[in-house]
């Protein structure tokens, strides 16, 4: 299989380069800029992409091994990657007088494989492209063998190439959608310049992954903690495809799930796909430990701890299990690799099944480690999971435990579940579910006065939260139509006895977070 190696110099958007390459149906991996030359040789890429980064090449220790230019492999440098390429090959990089940030138009000045047949505007026989620039430094002198392939007044060498060696470099960011023909540029680099075959497709991937799982696992048994979320569900379906009954899933109902979620998971996996699933109803155990606890982080810890406890007890009943399967996906892998070098600030401790392997003596099976979220979804559909499940909004590990503010009580969870289901129902009805990235109801344990019929009521409040985001790091509140909000509010107040007021959360992230706790 042809592969592209992406070297990350720390740009915020490096992951997007990988996305674009995968969209061209070419497999790629992203690694830190300072991997060794031996690693690169062993990886055996058909092409290398150098990402952007926040530093200046002439004063930074963000230097890859320049011997990579001697491997006979095409290289594409982006922004910092271009500057590092220029400097490493004998060109010159200087600080610009002004930072260039935002849309720019560049003129294509020499026929080349990267921009071949691309244009956003043609005037007077000249071809122009709309691109996204974000840089301070720029290349001011070409290295030997290079020619300028795009230019504009503020950045005379906006792109350069040495097509004999297969080296290309652009000062702008082709990986972001603001560069209108960026996707095509990356396509042309990987398919034309590097000559990769577009063989990274879902059916091919399923065959490969199934073969790999069979080889890894042999006749051993595997256990998997099924949460009903996309990643663990797709991992379960894939592993089941590979090894059938050697897989046992453990589905822990902690009492903090959404309305009818347990039933749905059992229907899809057990009844429909024939997967062995142990359904553990641990509601009482979780509620017992959560009683009287109001601190959000303490609640998260308890929920995580109890999950491990229950899971461990169940796995002890499967003494032949040698493997623990997890739905780890590529962004998790990149993030934890990045977390080692970059200082990450923990705002909320995220509870996932990640705490398990140390306490259970099992080997890890992570068949989705190489996939991005949208690839995981595509895989799920290809494996026969319902579209609705695979494209469901994310749901936090601690579930309603962080959506019932303060102390978690069964009664509050029951009210919240019903209010939340109404909200989601109407979002789908109004065709807004897919336009929001995450939407849910939050239970506020305060009472307010209302009037219903002839009587005064004194009941709880529910807040609705809906956000639009691409990465969940920042988010905007969704501008839901008033008639949708009105209908949801009416239905909740009429149908959920115990709630007499509904409010809509209009806070962005930052400064607020998506969840309320
Ligand atoms: P925040 O609230 O930090 O949420 O803006 C960002 C995304 O993370 C999810 N989230 C969690 N997921 N365990 C999880 O597995 C957690 O403890 C947790 N807290 C927040 C949240 O739903 C949103 O998608």
Short mmCIF file of C-alpha atoms and ligand atoms in Angstrom, two decimals:
data_model
loop_
_atom_site.label_atom_id
_atom_site.label_comp_id
_atom_site.label_asym_id
_atom_site.label_seq_id
_atom_site.Cartn_x
_atom_site.Cartn_y
_atom_site.Cartn_z
CA UNK A 1 0.00 0.00 0.00
CA UNK A 2 1.34 3.43 -0.94
CA UNK A 3 1.85 5.72 2.04
CA UNK A 4 2.47 9.39 2.66
CA UNK A 5 4.40 10.58 5.70
CA UNK A 6 3.42 13.92 7.22
CA UNK A 7 5.97 15.58 9.46
CA UNK A 8 4.33 17.84 12.01
CA UNK A 9 6.11 21.09 12.86
CA UNK A 10 3.35 22.11 15.26
CA UNK A 11 0.73 23.83 13.13
CA UNK A 12 -2.82 23.91 14.50
CA UNK A 13 -4.12 22.40 11.27
CA UNK A 14 -1.69 19.54 10.59
CA UNK A 15 -4.44 16.98 11.11
CA UNK A 16 -6.28 18.51 8.19
CA UNK A 17 -3.39 17.63 5.89
CA UNK A 18 -3.84 14.00 6.89
CA UNK A 19 -7.58 14.28 6.29
CA UNK A 20 -7.06 15.63 2.80
CA UNK A 21 -4.55 12.89 1.91
CA UNK A 22 -6.93 10.20 3.17
CA UNK A 23 -9.73 11.80 1.16
CA UNK A 24 -7.56 11.22 -1.90
CA UNK A 25 -7.77 7.53 -0.83
CA UNK A 26 -4.12 7.37 0.08
CA UNK A 27 -2.98 6.12 3.47
CA UNK A 28 -0.88 8.51 5.52
CA UNK A 29 0.46 8.94 9.01
CA UNK A 30 1.41 11.99 10.95
CA UNK A 31 4.60 12.01 13.00
CA UNK A 32 6.67 14.56 14.83
CA UNK A 33 9.18 16.53 12.71
CA UNK A 34 12.13 15.07 14.64
CA UNK A 35 11.66 11.38 13.81
CA UNK A 36 14.91 9.75 12.74
CA UNK A 37 15.98 9.20 9.16
CA UNK A 38 15.90 5.46 9.86
CA UNK A 39 12.28 5.74 10.89
CA UNK A 40 11.47 7.53 7.65
CA UNK A 41 13.30 4.91 5.60
CA UNK A 42 11.49 2.12 7.36
CA UNK A 43 8.13 3.84 6.93
CA UNK A 44 8.98 3.88 3.24
CA UNK A 45 6.71 6.72 2.14
CA UNK A 46 5.91 7.47 -1.49
CA UNK A 47 5.94 11.12 -0.52
CA UNK A 48 6.54 13.40 2.44
CA UNK A 49 4.56 16.47 3.49
CA UNK A 50 6.11 19.04 5.82
CA UNK A 51 3.47 20.87 7.85
CA UNK A 52 3.28 24.46 8.93
CA UNK A 53 4.35 25.56 12.38
CA UNK A 54 4.46 28.58 14.66
CA UNK A 55 8.24 29.14 14.65
CA UNK A 56 10.83 30.91 12.54
CA UNK A 57 13.18 28.54 10.73
CA UNK A 58 16.28 30.64 11.33
CA UNK A 59 15.90 30.74 15.08
CA UNK A 60 14.16 27.51 15.95
CA UNK A 61 15.21 24.04 16.89
CA UNK A 62 12.24 22.74 14.94
CA UNK A 63 14.55 21.15 12.36
CA UNK A 64 13.90 17.81 10.71
CA UNK A 65 16.74 15.73 9.28
CA UNK A 66 17.64 17.40 5.94
CA UNK A 67 18.86 14.05 4.62
CA UNK A 68 15.20 13.30 3.91
CA UNK A 69 15.71 15.35 0.74
CA UNK A 70 18.16 12.70 -0.45
CA UNK A 71 15.75 9.77 -0.28
CA UNK A 72 14.53 10.24 -3.84
CA UNK A 73 10.97 10.82 -2.59
CA UNK A 74 8.78 13.81 -3.54
CA UNK A 75 8.30 16.38 -0.77
CA UNK A 76 5.63 19.04 -0.30
CA UNK A 77 6.42 21.85 2.13
CA UNK A 78 3.57 23.91 3.56
CA UNK A 79 4.19 27.34 5.15
CA UNK A 80 6.89 26.64 7.77
CA UNK A 81 7.54 23.43 5.83
CA UNK A 82 8.29 25.53 2.75
CA UNK A 83 10.60 27.80 4.69
CA UNK A 84 12.45 24.86 6.22
CA UNK A 85 12.77 23.26 2.80
CA UNK A 86 14.12 26.50 1.32
CA UNK A 87 16.61 27.00 4.12
CA UNK A 88 17.76 23.37 4.09
CA UNK A 89 18.36 23.38 0.34
CA UNK A 90 20.28 26.66 0.20
CA UNK A 91 17.58 29.28 -0.29
CA UNK A 92 16.89 32.24 1.97
CA UNK A 93 14.12 32.96 4.46
CA UNK A 94 13.50 36.40 5.95
CA UNK A 95 11.08 38.00 8.34
CA UNK A 96 8.30 39.81 6.50
CA UNK A 97 7.49 43.41 7.44
CA UNK A 98 3.89 42.50 8.04
CA UNK A 99 2.22 39.27 8.95
CA UNK A 100 0.02 38.09 6.15
CA UNK A 101 -3.11 36.47 7.48
CA UNK A 102 -6.25 35.58 5.58
CA UNK A 103 -7.39 35.33 1.99
CA UNK A 104 -4.93 36.14 -0.75
CA UNK A 105 -4.89 35.76 -4.48
CA UNK A 106 -1.83 34.28 -6.14
CA UNK A 107 -0.90 34.13 -9.79
CA UNK A 108 0.28 30.81 -11.16
CA UNK A 109 3.51 31.51 -13.01
CA UNK A 110 4.88 28.27 -14.37
CA UNK A 111 3.16 25.10 -15.48
CA UNK A 112 3.61 22.45 -12.79
CA UNK A 113 2.00 19.27 -11.45
CA UNK A 114 0.74 20.84 -8.23
CA UNK A 115 -1.47 23.51 -9.80
CA UNK A 116 -2.04 21.76 -13.12
CA UNK A 117 -5.39 22.82 -14.65
CA UNK A 118 -6.50 24.57 -11.43
CA UNK A 119 -7.82 28.11 -11.46
CA UNK A 120 -10.27 30.30 -9.60
CA UNK A 121 -10.03 33.23 -12.00
CA UNK A 122 -8.48 33.83 -15.38
CA UNK A 123 -7.76 37.33 -16.60
CA UNK A 124 -5.63 38.53 -19.49
CA UNK A 125 -4.29 35.03 -20.00
CA UNK A 126 -3.20 34.85 -16.36
CA UNK A 127 -4.43 32.21 -13.91
CA UNK A 128 -5.24 33.11 -10.30
CA UNK A 129 -5.93 30.99 -7.24
CA UNK A 130 -7.65 31.98 -3.98
CA UNK A 131 -5.57 30.80 -1.04
CA UNK A 132 -5.35 31.12 2.73
CA UNK A 133 -2.17 32.71 4.02
CA UNK A 134 -0.93 32.78 7.59
CA UNK A 135 2.71 33.66 7.94
CA UNK A 136 5.24 36.28 9.00
CA UNK A 137 8.43 34.94 7.41
CA UNK A 138 8.83 34.22 3.73
CA UNK A 139 11.22 32.72 1.24
CA UNK A 140 13.17 35.52 -0.46
CA UNK A 141 15.67 33.49 -2.47
CA UNK A 142 15.03 30.21 -4.26
CA UNK A 143 17.28 27.24 -3.60
CA UNK A 144 19.21 25.97 -6.63
CA UNK A 145 17.08 24.02 -9.09
CA UNK A 146 13.81 25.65 -8.02
CA UNK A 147 11.50 27.96 -9.93
CA UNK A 148 8.71 30.14 -8.65
CA UNK A 149 5.33 28.60 -9.48
CA UNK A 150 3.06 31.18 -7.87
CA UNK A 151 3.44 34.73 -6.77
CA UNK A 152 1.67 37.84 -5.56
CA UNK A 153 2.85 41.35 -4.70
CA UNK A 154 3.24 40.77 -0.97
CA UNK A 155 4.76 37.34 -1.37
CA UNK A 156 6.75 37.13 -4.61
CA UNK A 157 7.70 33.49 -3.97
CA UNK A 158 4.29 32.20 -2.86
CA UNK A 159 5.04 28.72 -4.16
CA UNK A 160 8.11 27.04 -5.63
CA UNK A 161 9.05 23.75 -7.18
CA UNK A 162 11.93 21.65 -8.38
CA UNK A 163 10.02 19.17 -10.48
CA UNK A 164 13.12 17.16 -11.37
CA UNK A 165 13.46 16.11 -7.74
CA UNK A 166 9.71 16.24 -7.05
CA UNK A 167 9.97 19.06 -4.49
CA UNK A 168 7.05 21.46 -4.11
CA UNK A 169 6.39 24.12 -1.54
CA UNK A 170 3.62 26.60 -0.87
CA UNK A 171 3.55 29.52 1.51
CA UNK A 172 -0.22 29.22 1.96
CA UNK A 173 -2.30 26.42 3.52
CA UNK A 174 -3.81 24.06 0.93
CA UNK A 175 -5.23 21.86 3.70
CA UNK A 176 -7.83 24.40 4.87
CA UNK A 177 -11.06 24.79 2.95
CA UNK A 178 -10.47 28.55 2.56
CA UNK A 179 -7.92 27.64 -0.11
CA UNK A 180 -10.57 26.87 -2.69
CA UNK A 181 -8.57 24.40 -4.77
CA UNK A 182 -6.48 23.14 -1.85
CA UNK A 183 -7.99 19.67 -1.89
CA UNK A 184 -7.12 19.30 -5.58
CA UNK A 185 -3.57 20.51 -4.93
CA UNK A 186 -3.02 17.83 -2.30
CA UNK A 187 -4.65 15.26 -4.60
CA UNK A 188 -2.31 16.21 -7.41
CA UNK A 189 0.70 16.03 -5.13
CA UNK A 190 -0.06 12.55 -3.81
CA UNK A 191 -1.50 11.03 -6.98
CA UNK A 192 0.50 12.77 -9.72
CA UNK A 193 3.75 13.93 -8.17
CA UNK A 194 4.19 10.95 -5.83
CA UNK A 195 2.37 8.46 -8.05
CA UNK A 196 0.39 6.92 -5.19
CA UNK A 197 -2.41 4.55 -6.09
CA UNK A 198 -5.74 5.57 -4.51
CA UNK A 199 -6.24 2.23 -2.80
CA UNK A 200 -7.24 3.38 0.70
CA UNK A 201 -10.97 2.55 0.51
CA UNK A 202 -13.37 1.17 3.11
CA UNK A 203 -13.96 -2.28 1.56
CA UNK A 204 -10.21 -2.75 1.17
CA UNK A 205 -9.70 -1.54 4.70
CA UNK A 206 -12.27 -3.97 6.13
CA UNK A 207 -10.52 -6.92 4.46
CA UNK A 208 -7.12 -5.81 5.72
CA UNK A 209 -8.38 -5.05 9.22
CA UNK A 210 -10.21 -8.35 9.51
CA UNK A 211 -7.12 -10.28 8.42
CA UNK A 212 -4.97 -8.34 10.87
CA UNK A 213 -7.33 -8.92 13.81
CA UNK A 214 -7.47 -12.67 13.05
CA UNK A 215 -3.72 -12.85 12.89
CA UNK A 216 -3.25 -10.87 16.08
CA UNK A 217 -5.85 -12.68 18.15
CA UNK A 218 -5.63 -16.24 16.83
CA UNK A 219 -8.03 -18.37 18.82
CA UNK A 220 -7.97 -16.15 21.94
CA UNK A 221 -11.04 -14.52 23.38
CA UNK A 222 -11.54 -10.76 23.39
CA UNK A 223 -13.61 -8.51 25.63
CA UNK A 224 -14.80 -5.03 24.81
CA UNK A 225 -16.54 -2.37 26.87
CA UNK A 226 -19.44 -1.30 24.69
CA UNK A 227 -20.71 2.17 25.52
CA UNK A 228 -23.13 2.68 22.66
CA UNK A 229 -20.91 5.49 21.36
CA UNK A 230 -19.63 5.48 17.80
CA UNK A 231 -16.07 4.31 18.44
CA UNK A 232 -16.73 1.34 20.68
CA UNK A 233 -19.71 0.32 18.53
CA UNK A 234 -17.71 0.31 15.31
CA UNK A 235 -14.81 -1.48 16.99
CA UNK A 236 -17.26 -4.15 18.22
CA UNK A 237 -18.82 -4.59 14.78
CA UNK A 238 -15.40 -4.86 13.11
CA UNK A 239 -13.98 -7.32 15.62
CA UNK A 240 -17.15 -9.37 15.47
CA UNK A 241 -16.81 -9.50 11.69
CA UNK A 242 -13.30 -10.86 12.18
CA UNK A 243 -13.68 -13.33 15.02
CA UNK A 244 -17.42 -13.77 15.68
CA UNK A 245 -18.10 -15.47 18.99
CA UNK A 246 -14.56 -15.06 20.29
CA UNK A 247 -15.71 -11.52 21.11
CA UNK A 248 -17.75 -10.74 24.21
CA UNK A 249 -18.95 -7.19 24.80
CA UNK A 250 -19.76 -5.82 28.22
CA UNK A 251 -22.37 -3.10 28.22
CA UNK A 252 -22.58 -1.34 31.56
CA UNK A 253 -25.83 0.48 32.22
CA UNK A 254 -24.78 3.00 34.86
CA UNK A 255 -28.19 4.63 35.04
CA UNK A 256 -26.72 7.71 33.37
CA UNK A 257 -27.61 6.79 29.80
CA UNK A 258 -30.11 8.43 27.49
CA UNK A 259 -33.74 7.33 27.12
CA UNK A 260 -34.02 3.67 25.99
CA UNK A 261 -30.32 3.60 25.18
CA UNK A 262 -29.72 0.22 26.81
CA UNK A 263 -32.51 -1.36 24.85
CA UNK A 264 -31.28 0.14 21.58
CA UNK A 265 -27.75 -1.10 22.07
CA UNK A 266 -28.97 -4.62 22.88
CA UNK A 267 -31.28 -4.60 19.86
CA UNK A 268 -28.63 -3.58 17.41
CA UNK A 269 -25.76 -5.67 18.67
CA UNK A 270 -27.34 -8.69 20.20
CA UNK A 271 -30.51 -9.20 18.19
CA UNK A 272 -29.51 -7.68 14.88
CA UNK A 273 -25.78 -8.39 14.54
CA UNK A 274 -25.62 -11.47 16.76
CA UNK A 275 -22.83 -10.14 18.94
CA UNK A 276 -22.45 -11.66 22.43
CA UNK A 277 -23.27 -8.80 24.78
CA UNK A 278 -23.46 -8.98 28.56
CA UNK A 279 -25.86 -6.28 29.72
CA UNK A 280 -25.01 -5.27 33.28
CA UNK A 281 -27.54 -3.14 35.08
CA UNK A 282 -25.42 -1.32 37.62
CA UNK A 283 -27.71 1.67 38.18
CA UNK A 284 -28.04 1.09 41.90
CA UNK A 285 -24.32 0.71 42.43
CA UNK A 286 -23.59 3.97 40.59
CA UNK A 287 -26.40 5.91 42.24
CA UNK A 288 -25.31 4.63 45.62
CA UNK A 289 -21.78 5.91 45.21
CA UNK A 290 -22.93 9.22 43.73
CA UNK A 291 -25.32 9.98 46.59
CA UNK A 292 -24.39 13.22 48.32
CA UNK A 293 -21.57 14.05 45.87
CA UNK A 294 -21.87 17.44 44.20
CA UNK A 295 -18.39 18.26 42.87
CA UNK A 296 -18.16 17.63 39.10
CA UNK A 297 -14.64 16.22 39.15
CA UNK A 298 -15.45 13.99 42.11
CA UNK A 299 -18.50 12.69 40.21
CA UNK A 300 -16.38 11.96 37.13
CA UNK A 301 -13.86 10.06 39.25
CA UNK A 302 -16.54 7.96 40.91
CA UNK A 303 -18.20 7.12 37.60
CA UNK A 304 -14.84 6.16 36.07
CA UNK A 305 -13.86 4.11 39.09
CA UNK A 306 -17.16 2.24 39.31
CA UNK A 307 -17.03 1.49 35.60
CA UNK A 308 -13.64 -0.17 36.07
CA UNK A 309 -15.00 -2.05 39.06
CA UNK A 310 -18.01 -3.44 37.20
CA UNK A 311 -16.02 -4.18 34.08
CA UNK A 312 -13.39 -5.98 36.07
CA UNK A 313 -15.96 -8.11 37.87
CA UNK A 314 -17.49 -9.09 34.52
CA UNK A 315 -14.18 -9.86 32.90
CA UNK A 316 -13.25 -12.09 35.82
CA UNK A 317 -16.12 -14.27 34.63
CA UNK A 318 -14.36 -14.69 31.29
CA UNK A 319 -11.07 -16.28 32.31
CA UNK A 320 -10.18 -17.17 28.72
CA UNK A 321 -10.13 -13.56 27.57
CA UNK A 322 -6.62 -12.49 26.64
CA UNK A 323 -7.43 -9.23 24.87
CA UNK A 324 -9.13 -6.00 25.77
CA UNK A 325 -10.53 -4.24 22.72
CA UNK A 326 -10.89 -0.47 22.67
CA UNK A 327 -12.27 2.05 20.22
CA UNK A 328 -9.18 4.28 20.26
CA UNK A 329 -9.13 6.37 17.09
CA UNK A 330 -6.34 8.24 15.31
CA UNK A 331 -6.98 11.68 16.83
CA UNK A 332 -6.66 10.07 20.31
CA UNK A 333 -3.32 8.58 19.25
CA UNK A 334 -2.08 11.89 17.88
CA UNK A 335 -3.35 13.77 20.91
CA UNK A 336 -1.66 11.53 23.43
CA UNK A 337 1.57 11.63 21.43
CA UNK A 338 1.27 15.43 21.29
CA UNK A 339 0.44 15.63 24.98
CA UNK A 340 3.88 14.24 25.78
CA UNK A 341 5.63 17.17 24.12
CA UNK A 342 3.08 19.96 24.29
CA UNK A 343 1.84 21.17 27.61
CA UNK A 344 -1.84 20.41 27.66
CA UNK A 345 -4.01 22.12 30.19
CA UNK A 346 -6.63 19.85 31.67
CA UNK A 347 -9.88 21.74 31.98
CA UNK A 348 -11.94 18.64 32.72
CA UNK A 349 -10.64 15.16 33.33
CA UNK A 350 -12.07 13.06 30.53
CA UNK A 351 -13.22 9.66 31.54
CA UNK A 352 -12.83 6.98 28.95
CA UNK A 353 -12.09 3.30 29.19
CA UNK A 354 -8.42 4.31 29.07
CA UNK A 355 -7.89 3.47 32.72
CA UNK A 356 -8.58 -0.21 32.20
CA UNK A 357 -5.47 -1.90 30.83
CA UNK A 358 -3.29 -1.31 33.88
CA UNK A 359 -5.71 -3.02 36.20
CA UNK A 360 -6.62 -5.91 33.91
CA UNK A 361 -3.87 -8.15 32.71
CA UNK A 362 -4.94 -8.11 29.10
CA UNK A 363 -3.27 -7.13 25.83
CA UNK A 364 -4.77 -4.22 23.97
CA UNK A 365 -6.59 -4.59 20.69
CA UNK A 366 -7.26 -1.26 19.02
CA UNK A 367 -8.42 -1.84 15.47
CA UNK A 368 -9.45 1.80 14.82
CA UNK A 369 -6.13 3.35 15.80
CA UNK A 370 -5.44 4.47 12.25
CA UNK A 371 -8.81 6.00 11.46
CA UNK A 372 -10.23 9.48 11.67
CA UNK A 373 -13.73 9.96 13.03
CA UNK A 374 -15.42 10.26 9.65
CA UNK A 375 -13.60 7.13 8.46
CA UNK A 376 -14.83 5.34 11.58
CA UNK A 377 -18.38 6.38 10.68
CA UNK A 378 -17.98 5.25 7.09
CA UNK A 379 -16.66 1.93 8.37
CA UNK A 380 -19.60 1.57 10.76
CA UNK A 381 -22.11 2.01 7.97
CA UNK A 382 -20.16 -0.42 5.76
CA UNK A 383 -20.33 -2.96 8.60
CA UNK A 384 -24.10 -2.64 8.81
CA UNK A 385 -24.58 -0.36 11.81
CA UNK A 386 -27.60 1.97 11.58
CA UNK A 387 -26.85 5.39 10.15
CA UNK A 388 -28.56 7.02 13.13
CA UNK A 389 -26.22 5.35 15.60
CA UNK A 390 -23.07 6.03 13.62
CA UNK A 391 -23.88 9.70 13.06
CA UNK A 392 -25.11 10.34 16.59
CA UNK A 393 -23.79 13.36 18.48
CA UNK A 394 -20.99 12.59 20.93
CA UNK A 395 -22.03 11.66 24.45
CA UNK A 396 -19.61 12.08 27.36
CA UNK A 397 -18.36 9.01 29.22
CA UNK A 398 -19.91 10.17 32.55
CA UNK A 399 -23.21 10.63 30.70
CA UNK A 400 -26.04 12.32 32.53
CA UNK A 401 -23.77 12.37 35.58
CA UNK A 402 -22.38 15.69 34.32
CA UNK A 403 -25.70 16.91 32.96
CA UNK A 404 -27.55 16.70 36.24
CA UNK A 405 -25.88 19.59 38.02
CA UNK A 406 -24.78 18.93 41.56
CA UNK A 407 -25.96 15.76 43.24
CA UNK A 408 -27.09 13.03 40.86
CA UNK A 409 -30.39 11.44 41.80
CA UNK A 410 -32.34 8.82 39.94
CA UNK A 411 -35.43 11.05 39.91
CA UNK A 412 -33.46 13.88 38.26
CA UNK A 413 -31.97 11.51 35.69
CA UNK A 414 -35.42 10.24 34.77
CA UNK A 415 -36.77 13.75 34.23
CA UNK A 416 -33.70 14.75 32.25
CA UNK A 417 -33.83 11.67 30.02
CA UNK A 418 -37.36 12.49 28.95
CA UNK A 419 -36.68 16.18 28.39
CA UNK A 420 -33.55 15.35 26.41
CA UNK A 421 -35.39 12.83 24.22
CA UNK A 422 -38.02 15.45 23.37
CA UNK A 423 -35.34 17.96 22.42
CA UNK A 424 -33.53 15.49 20.16
CA UNK A 425 -36.79 14.31 18.67
CA UNK A 426 -37.78 17.82 17.65
CA UNK A 427 -34.30 18.65 16.39
CA UNK A 428 -34.63 15.74 14.00
CA UNK A 429 -38.19 16.72 13.15
CA UNK A 430 -37.08 20.27 12.24
CA UNK A 431 -34.08 18.92 10.35
CA UNK A 432 -31.64 20.58 12.74
CA UNK A 433 -29.98 17.52 14.27
CA UNK A 434 -27.28 17.26 11.63
CA UNK A 435 -26.78 21.00 11.58
CA UNK A 436 -25.67 20.94 15.21
CA UNK A 437 -22.58 19.14 16.47
CA UNK A 438 -23.95 18.35 19.90
CA UNK A 439 -27.29 19.04 21.53
CA UNK A 440 -28.70 17.99 24.87
CA UNK A 441 -30.69 19.02 27.90
CA UNK A 442 -29.21 19.88 31.29
CA UNK A 443 -31.04 19.41 34.58
CA UNK A 444 -30.86 22.37 36.94
CA UNK A 445 -31.70 21.41 40.51
CA UNK A 446 -33.39 24.71 41.28
CA UNK A 447 -37.09 25.25 41.55
CA UNK A 448 -38.98 28.12 40.05
CA UNK A 449 -42.57 29.23 40.27
CA UNK A 450 -45.00 28.68 37.43
CA UNK A 451 -48.67 28.55 36.76
CA UNK A 452 -50.46 25.68 35.08
CA UNK A 453 -54.20 25.66 34.65
CA UNK A 454 -55.49 27.30 37.79
CA UNK A 455 -52.68 26.18 39.99
CA UNK A 456 -49.32 27.46 41.02
CA UNK A 457 -46.40 25.16 40.32
CA UNK A 458 -43.00 25.08 41.94
CA UNK A 459 -40.79 22.81 39.88
CA UNK A 460 -37.40 22.21 38.29
CA UNK A 461 -35.69 23.92 35.35
CA UNK A 462 -34.16 22.37 32.26
CA UNK A 463 -31.61 24.14 30.08
CA UNK A 464 -31.21 23.28 26.42
CA UNK A 465 -27.74 23.37 24.92
CA UNK A 466 -26.95 23.07 21.21
CA UNK A 467 -23.60 23.94 19.66
CA UNK A 468 -21.89 24.02 16.31
CA UNK A 469 -18.21 23.17 16.22
CA UNK A 470 -15.72 21.32 14.11
CA UNK A 471 -13.28 20.30 16.81
CA UNK A 472 -15.12 20.71 20.16
CA UNK A 473 -12.25 22.92 21.35
CA UNK A 474 -14.21 26.03 20.48
CA UNK A 475 -17.92 26.13 19.79
CA UNK A 476 -20.71 28.52 18.92
CA UNK A 477 -24.19 28.19 20.34
CA UNK A 478 -26.56 27.08 17.61
CA UNK A 479 -28.98 29.70 16.34
CA UNK A 480 -31.97 27.39 16.55
CA UNK A 481 -35.23 28.75 15.12
CA UNK A 482 -37.67 30.18 17.68
CA UNK A 483 -40.48 27.89 16.55
CA UNK A 484 -38.28 24.86 17.25
CA UNK A 485 -37.32 26.17 20.69
CA UNK A 486 -40.96 27.03 21.38
CA UNK A 487 -42.17 23.58 20.45
CA UNK A 488 -39.50 21.85 22.56
CA UNK A 489 -40.28 24.03 25.54
CA UNK A 490 -44.02 23.40 25.23
CA UNK A 491 -43.60 19.69 24.91
CA UNK A 492 -41.20 19.39 27.83
CA UNK A 493 -43.36 21.44 30.15
CA UNK A 494 -46.52 19.59 29.13
CA UNK A 495 -45.13 16.10 28.97
CA UNK A 496 -42.52 15.99 31.71
CA UNK A 497 -44.23 16.39 35.05
CA UNK A 498 -41.76 18.03 37.42
CA UNK A 499 -40.36 20.61 35.00
CA UNK A 500 -42.07 23.94 34.55
CA UNK A 501 -39.38 26.08 32.93
CA UNK A 502 -37.07 25.66 29.95
CA UNK A 503 -34.19 27.99 29.11
CA UNK A 504 -31.76 28.10 26.18
CA UNK A 505 -28.02 28.40 26.73
CA UNK A 506 -26.47 31.14 24.57
CA UNK A 507 -22.86 30.86 25.72
CA UNK A 508 -19.97 30.19 23.41
CA UNK A 509 -16.90 28.11 24.16
CA UNK A 510 -14.74 29.74 25.33
CA UNK A 511 -15.51 31.11 27.85
CA UNK A 512 -18.17 28.50 28.68
CA UNK A 513 -17.57 24.80 28.03
CA UNK A 514 -19.98 22.65 26.06
CA UNK A 515 -21.07 20.56 29.02
CA UNK A 516 -22.22 22.45 32.11
CA UNK A 517 -19.97 20.51 34.44
P1 LIG B 1 -16.43 20.53 27.11
O1 LIG B 1 -17.55 20.48 28.07
O2 LIG B 1 -15.07 20.28 27.72
O3 LIG B 1 -16.69 19.31 26.13
O4 LIG B 1 -16.45 21.76 26.25
C1 LIG B 1 -15.98 19.04 24.95
C2 LIG B 1 -16.44 17.69 24.44
O5 LIG B 1 -16.02 16.67 25.33
C3 LIG B 1 -17.12 15.97 25.86
N1 LIG B 1 -16.84 15.70 27.28
C4 LIG B 1 -16.49 14.51 27.77
N2 LIG B 1 -16.33 13.33 27.16
N3 LIG B 1 -15.78 12.37 29.22
C5 LIG B 1 -15.98 12.25 27.89
O6 LIG B 1 -15.84 11.14 27.37
C6 LIG B 1 -15.92 13.53 29.91
O7 LIG B 1 -15.71 13.59 31.12
C7 LIG B 1 -16.29 14.66 29.15
N4 LIG B 1 -16.51 15.96 29.45
C8 LIG B 1 -16.85 16.58 28.30
C9 LIG B 1 -18.32 16.87 25.66
O8 LIG B 1 -19.52 16.14 25.61
C10 LIG B 1 -17.96 17.56 24.36
O9 LIG B 1 -18.28 16.75 23.26
#
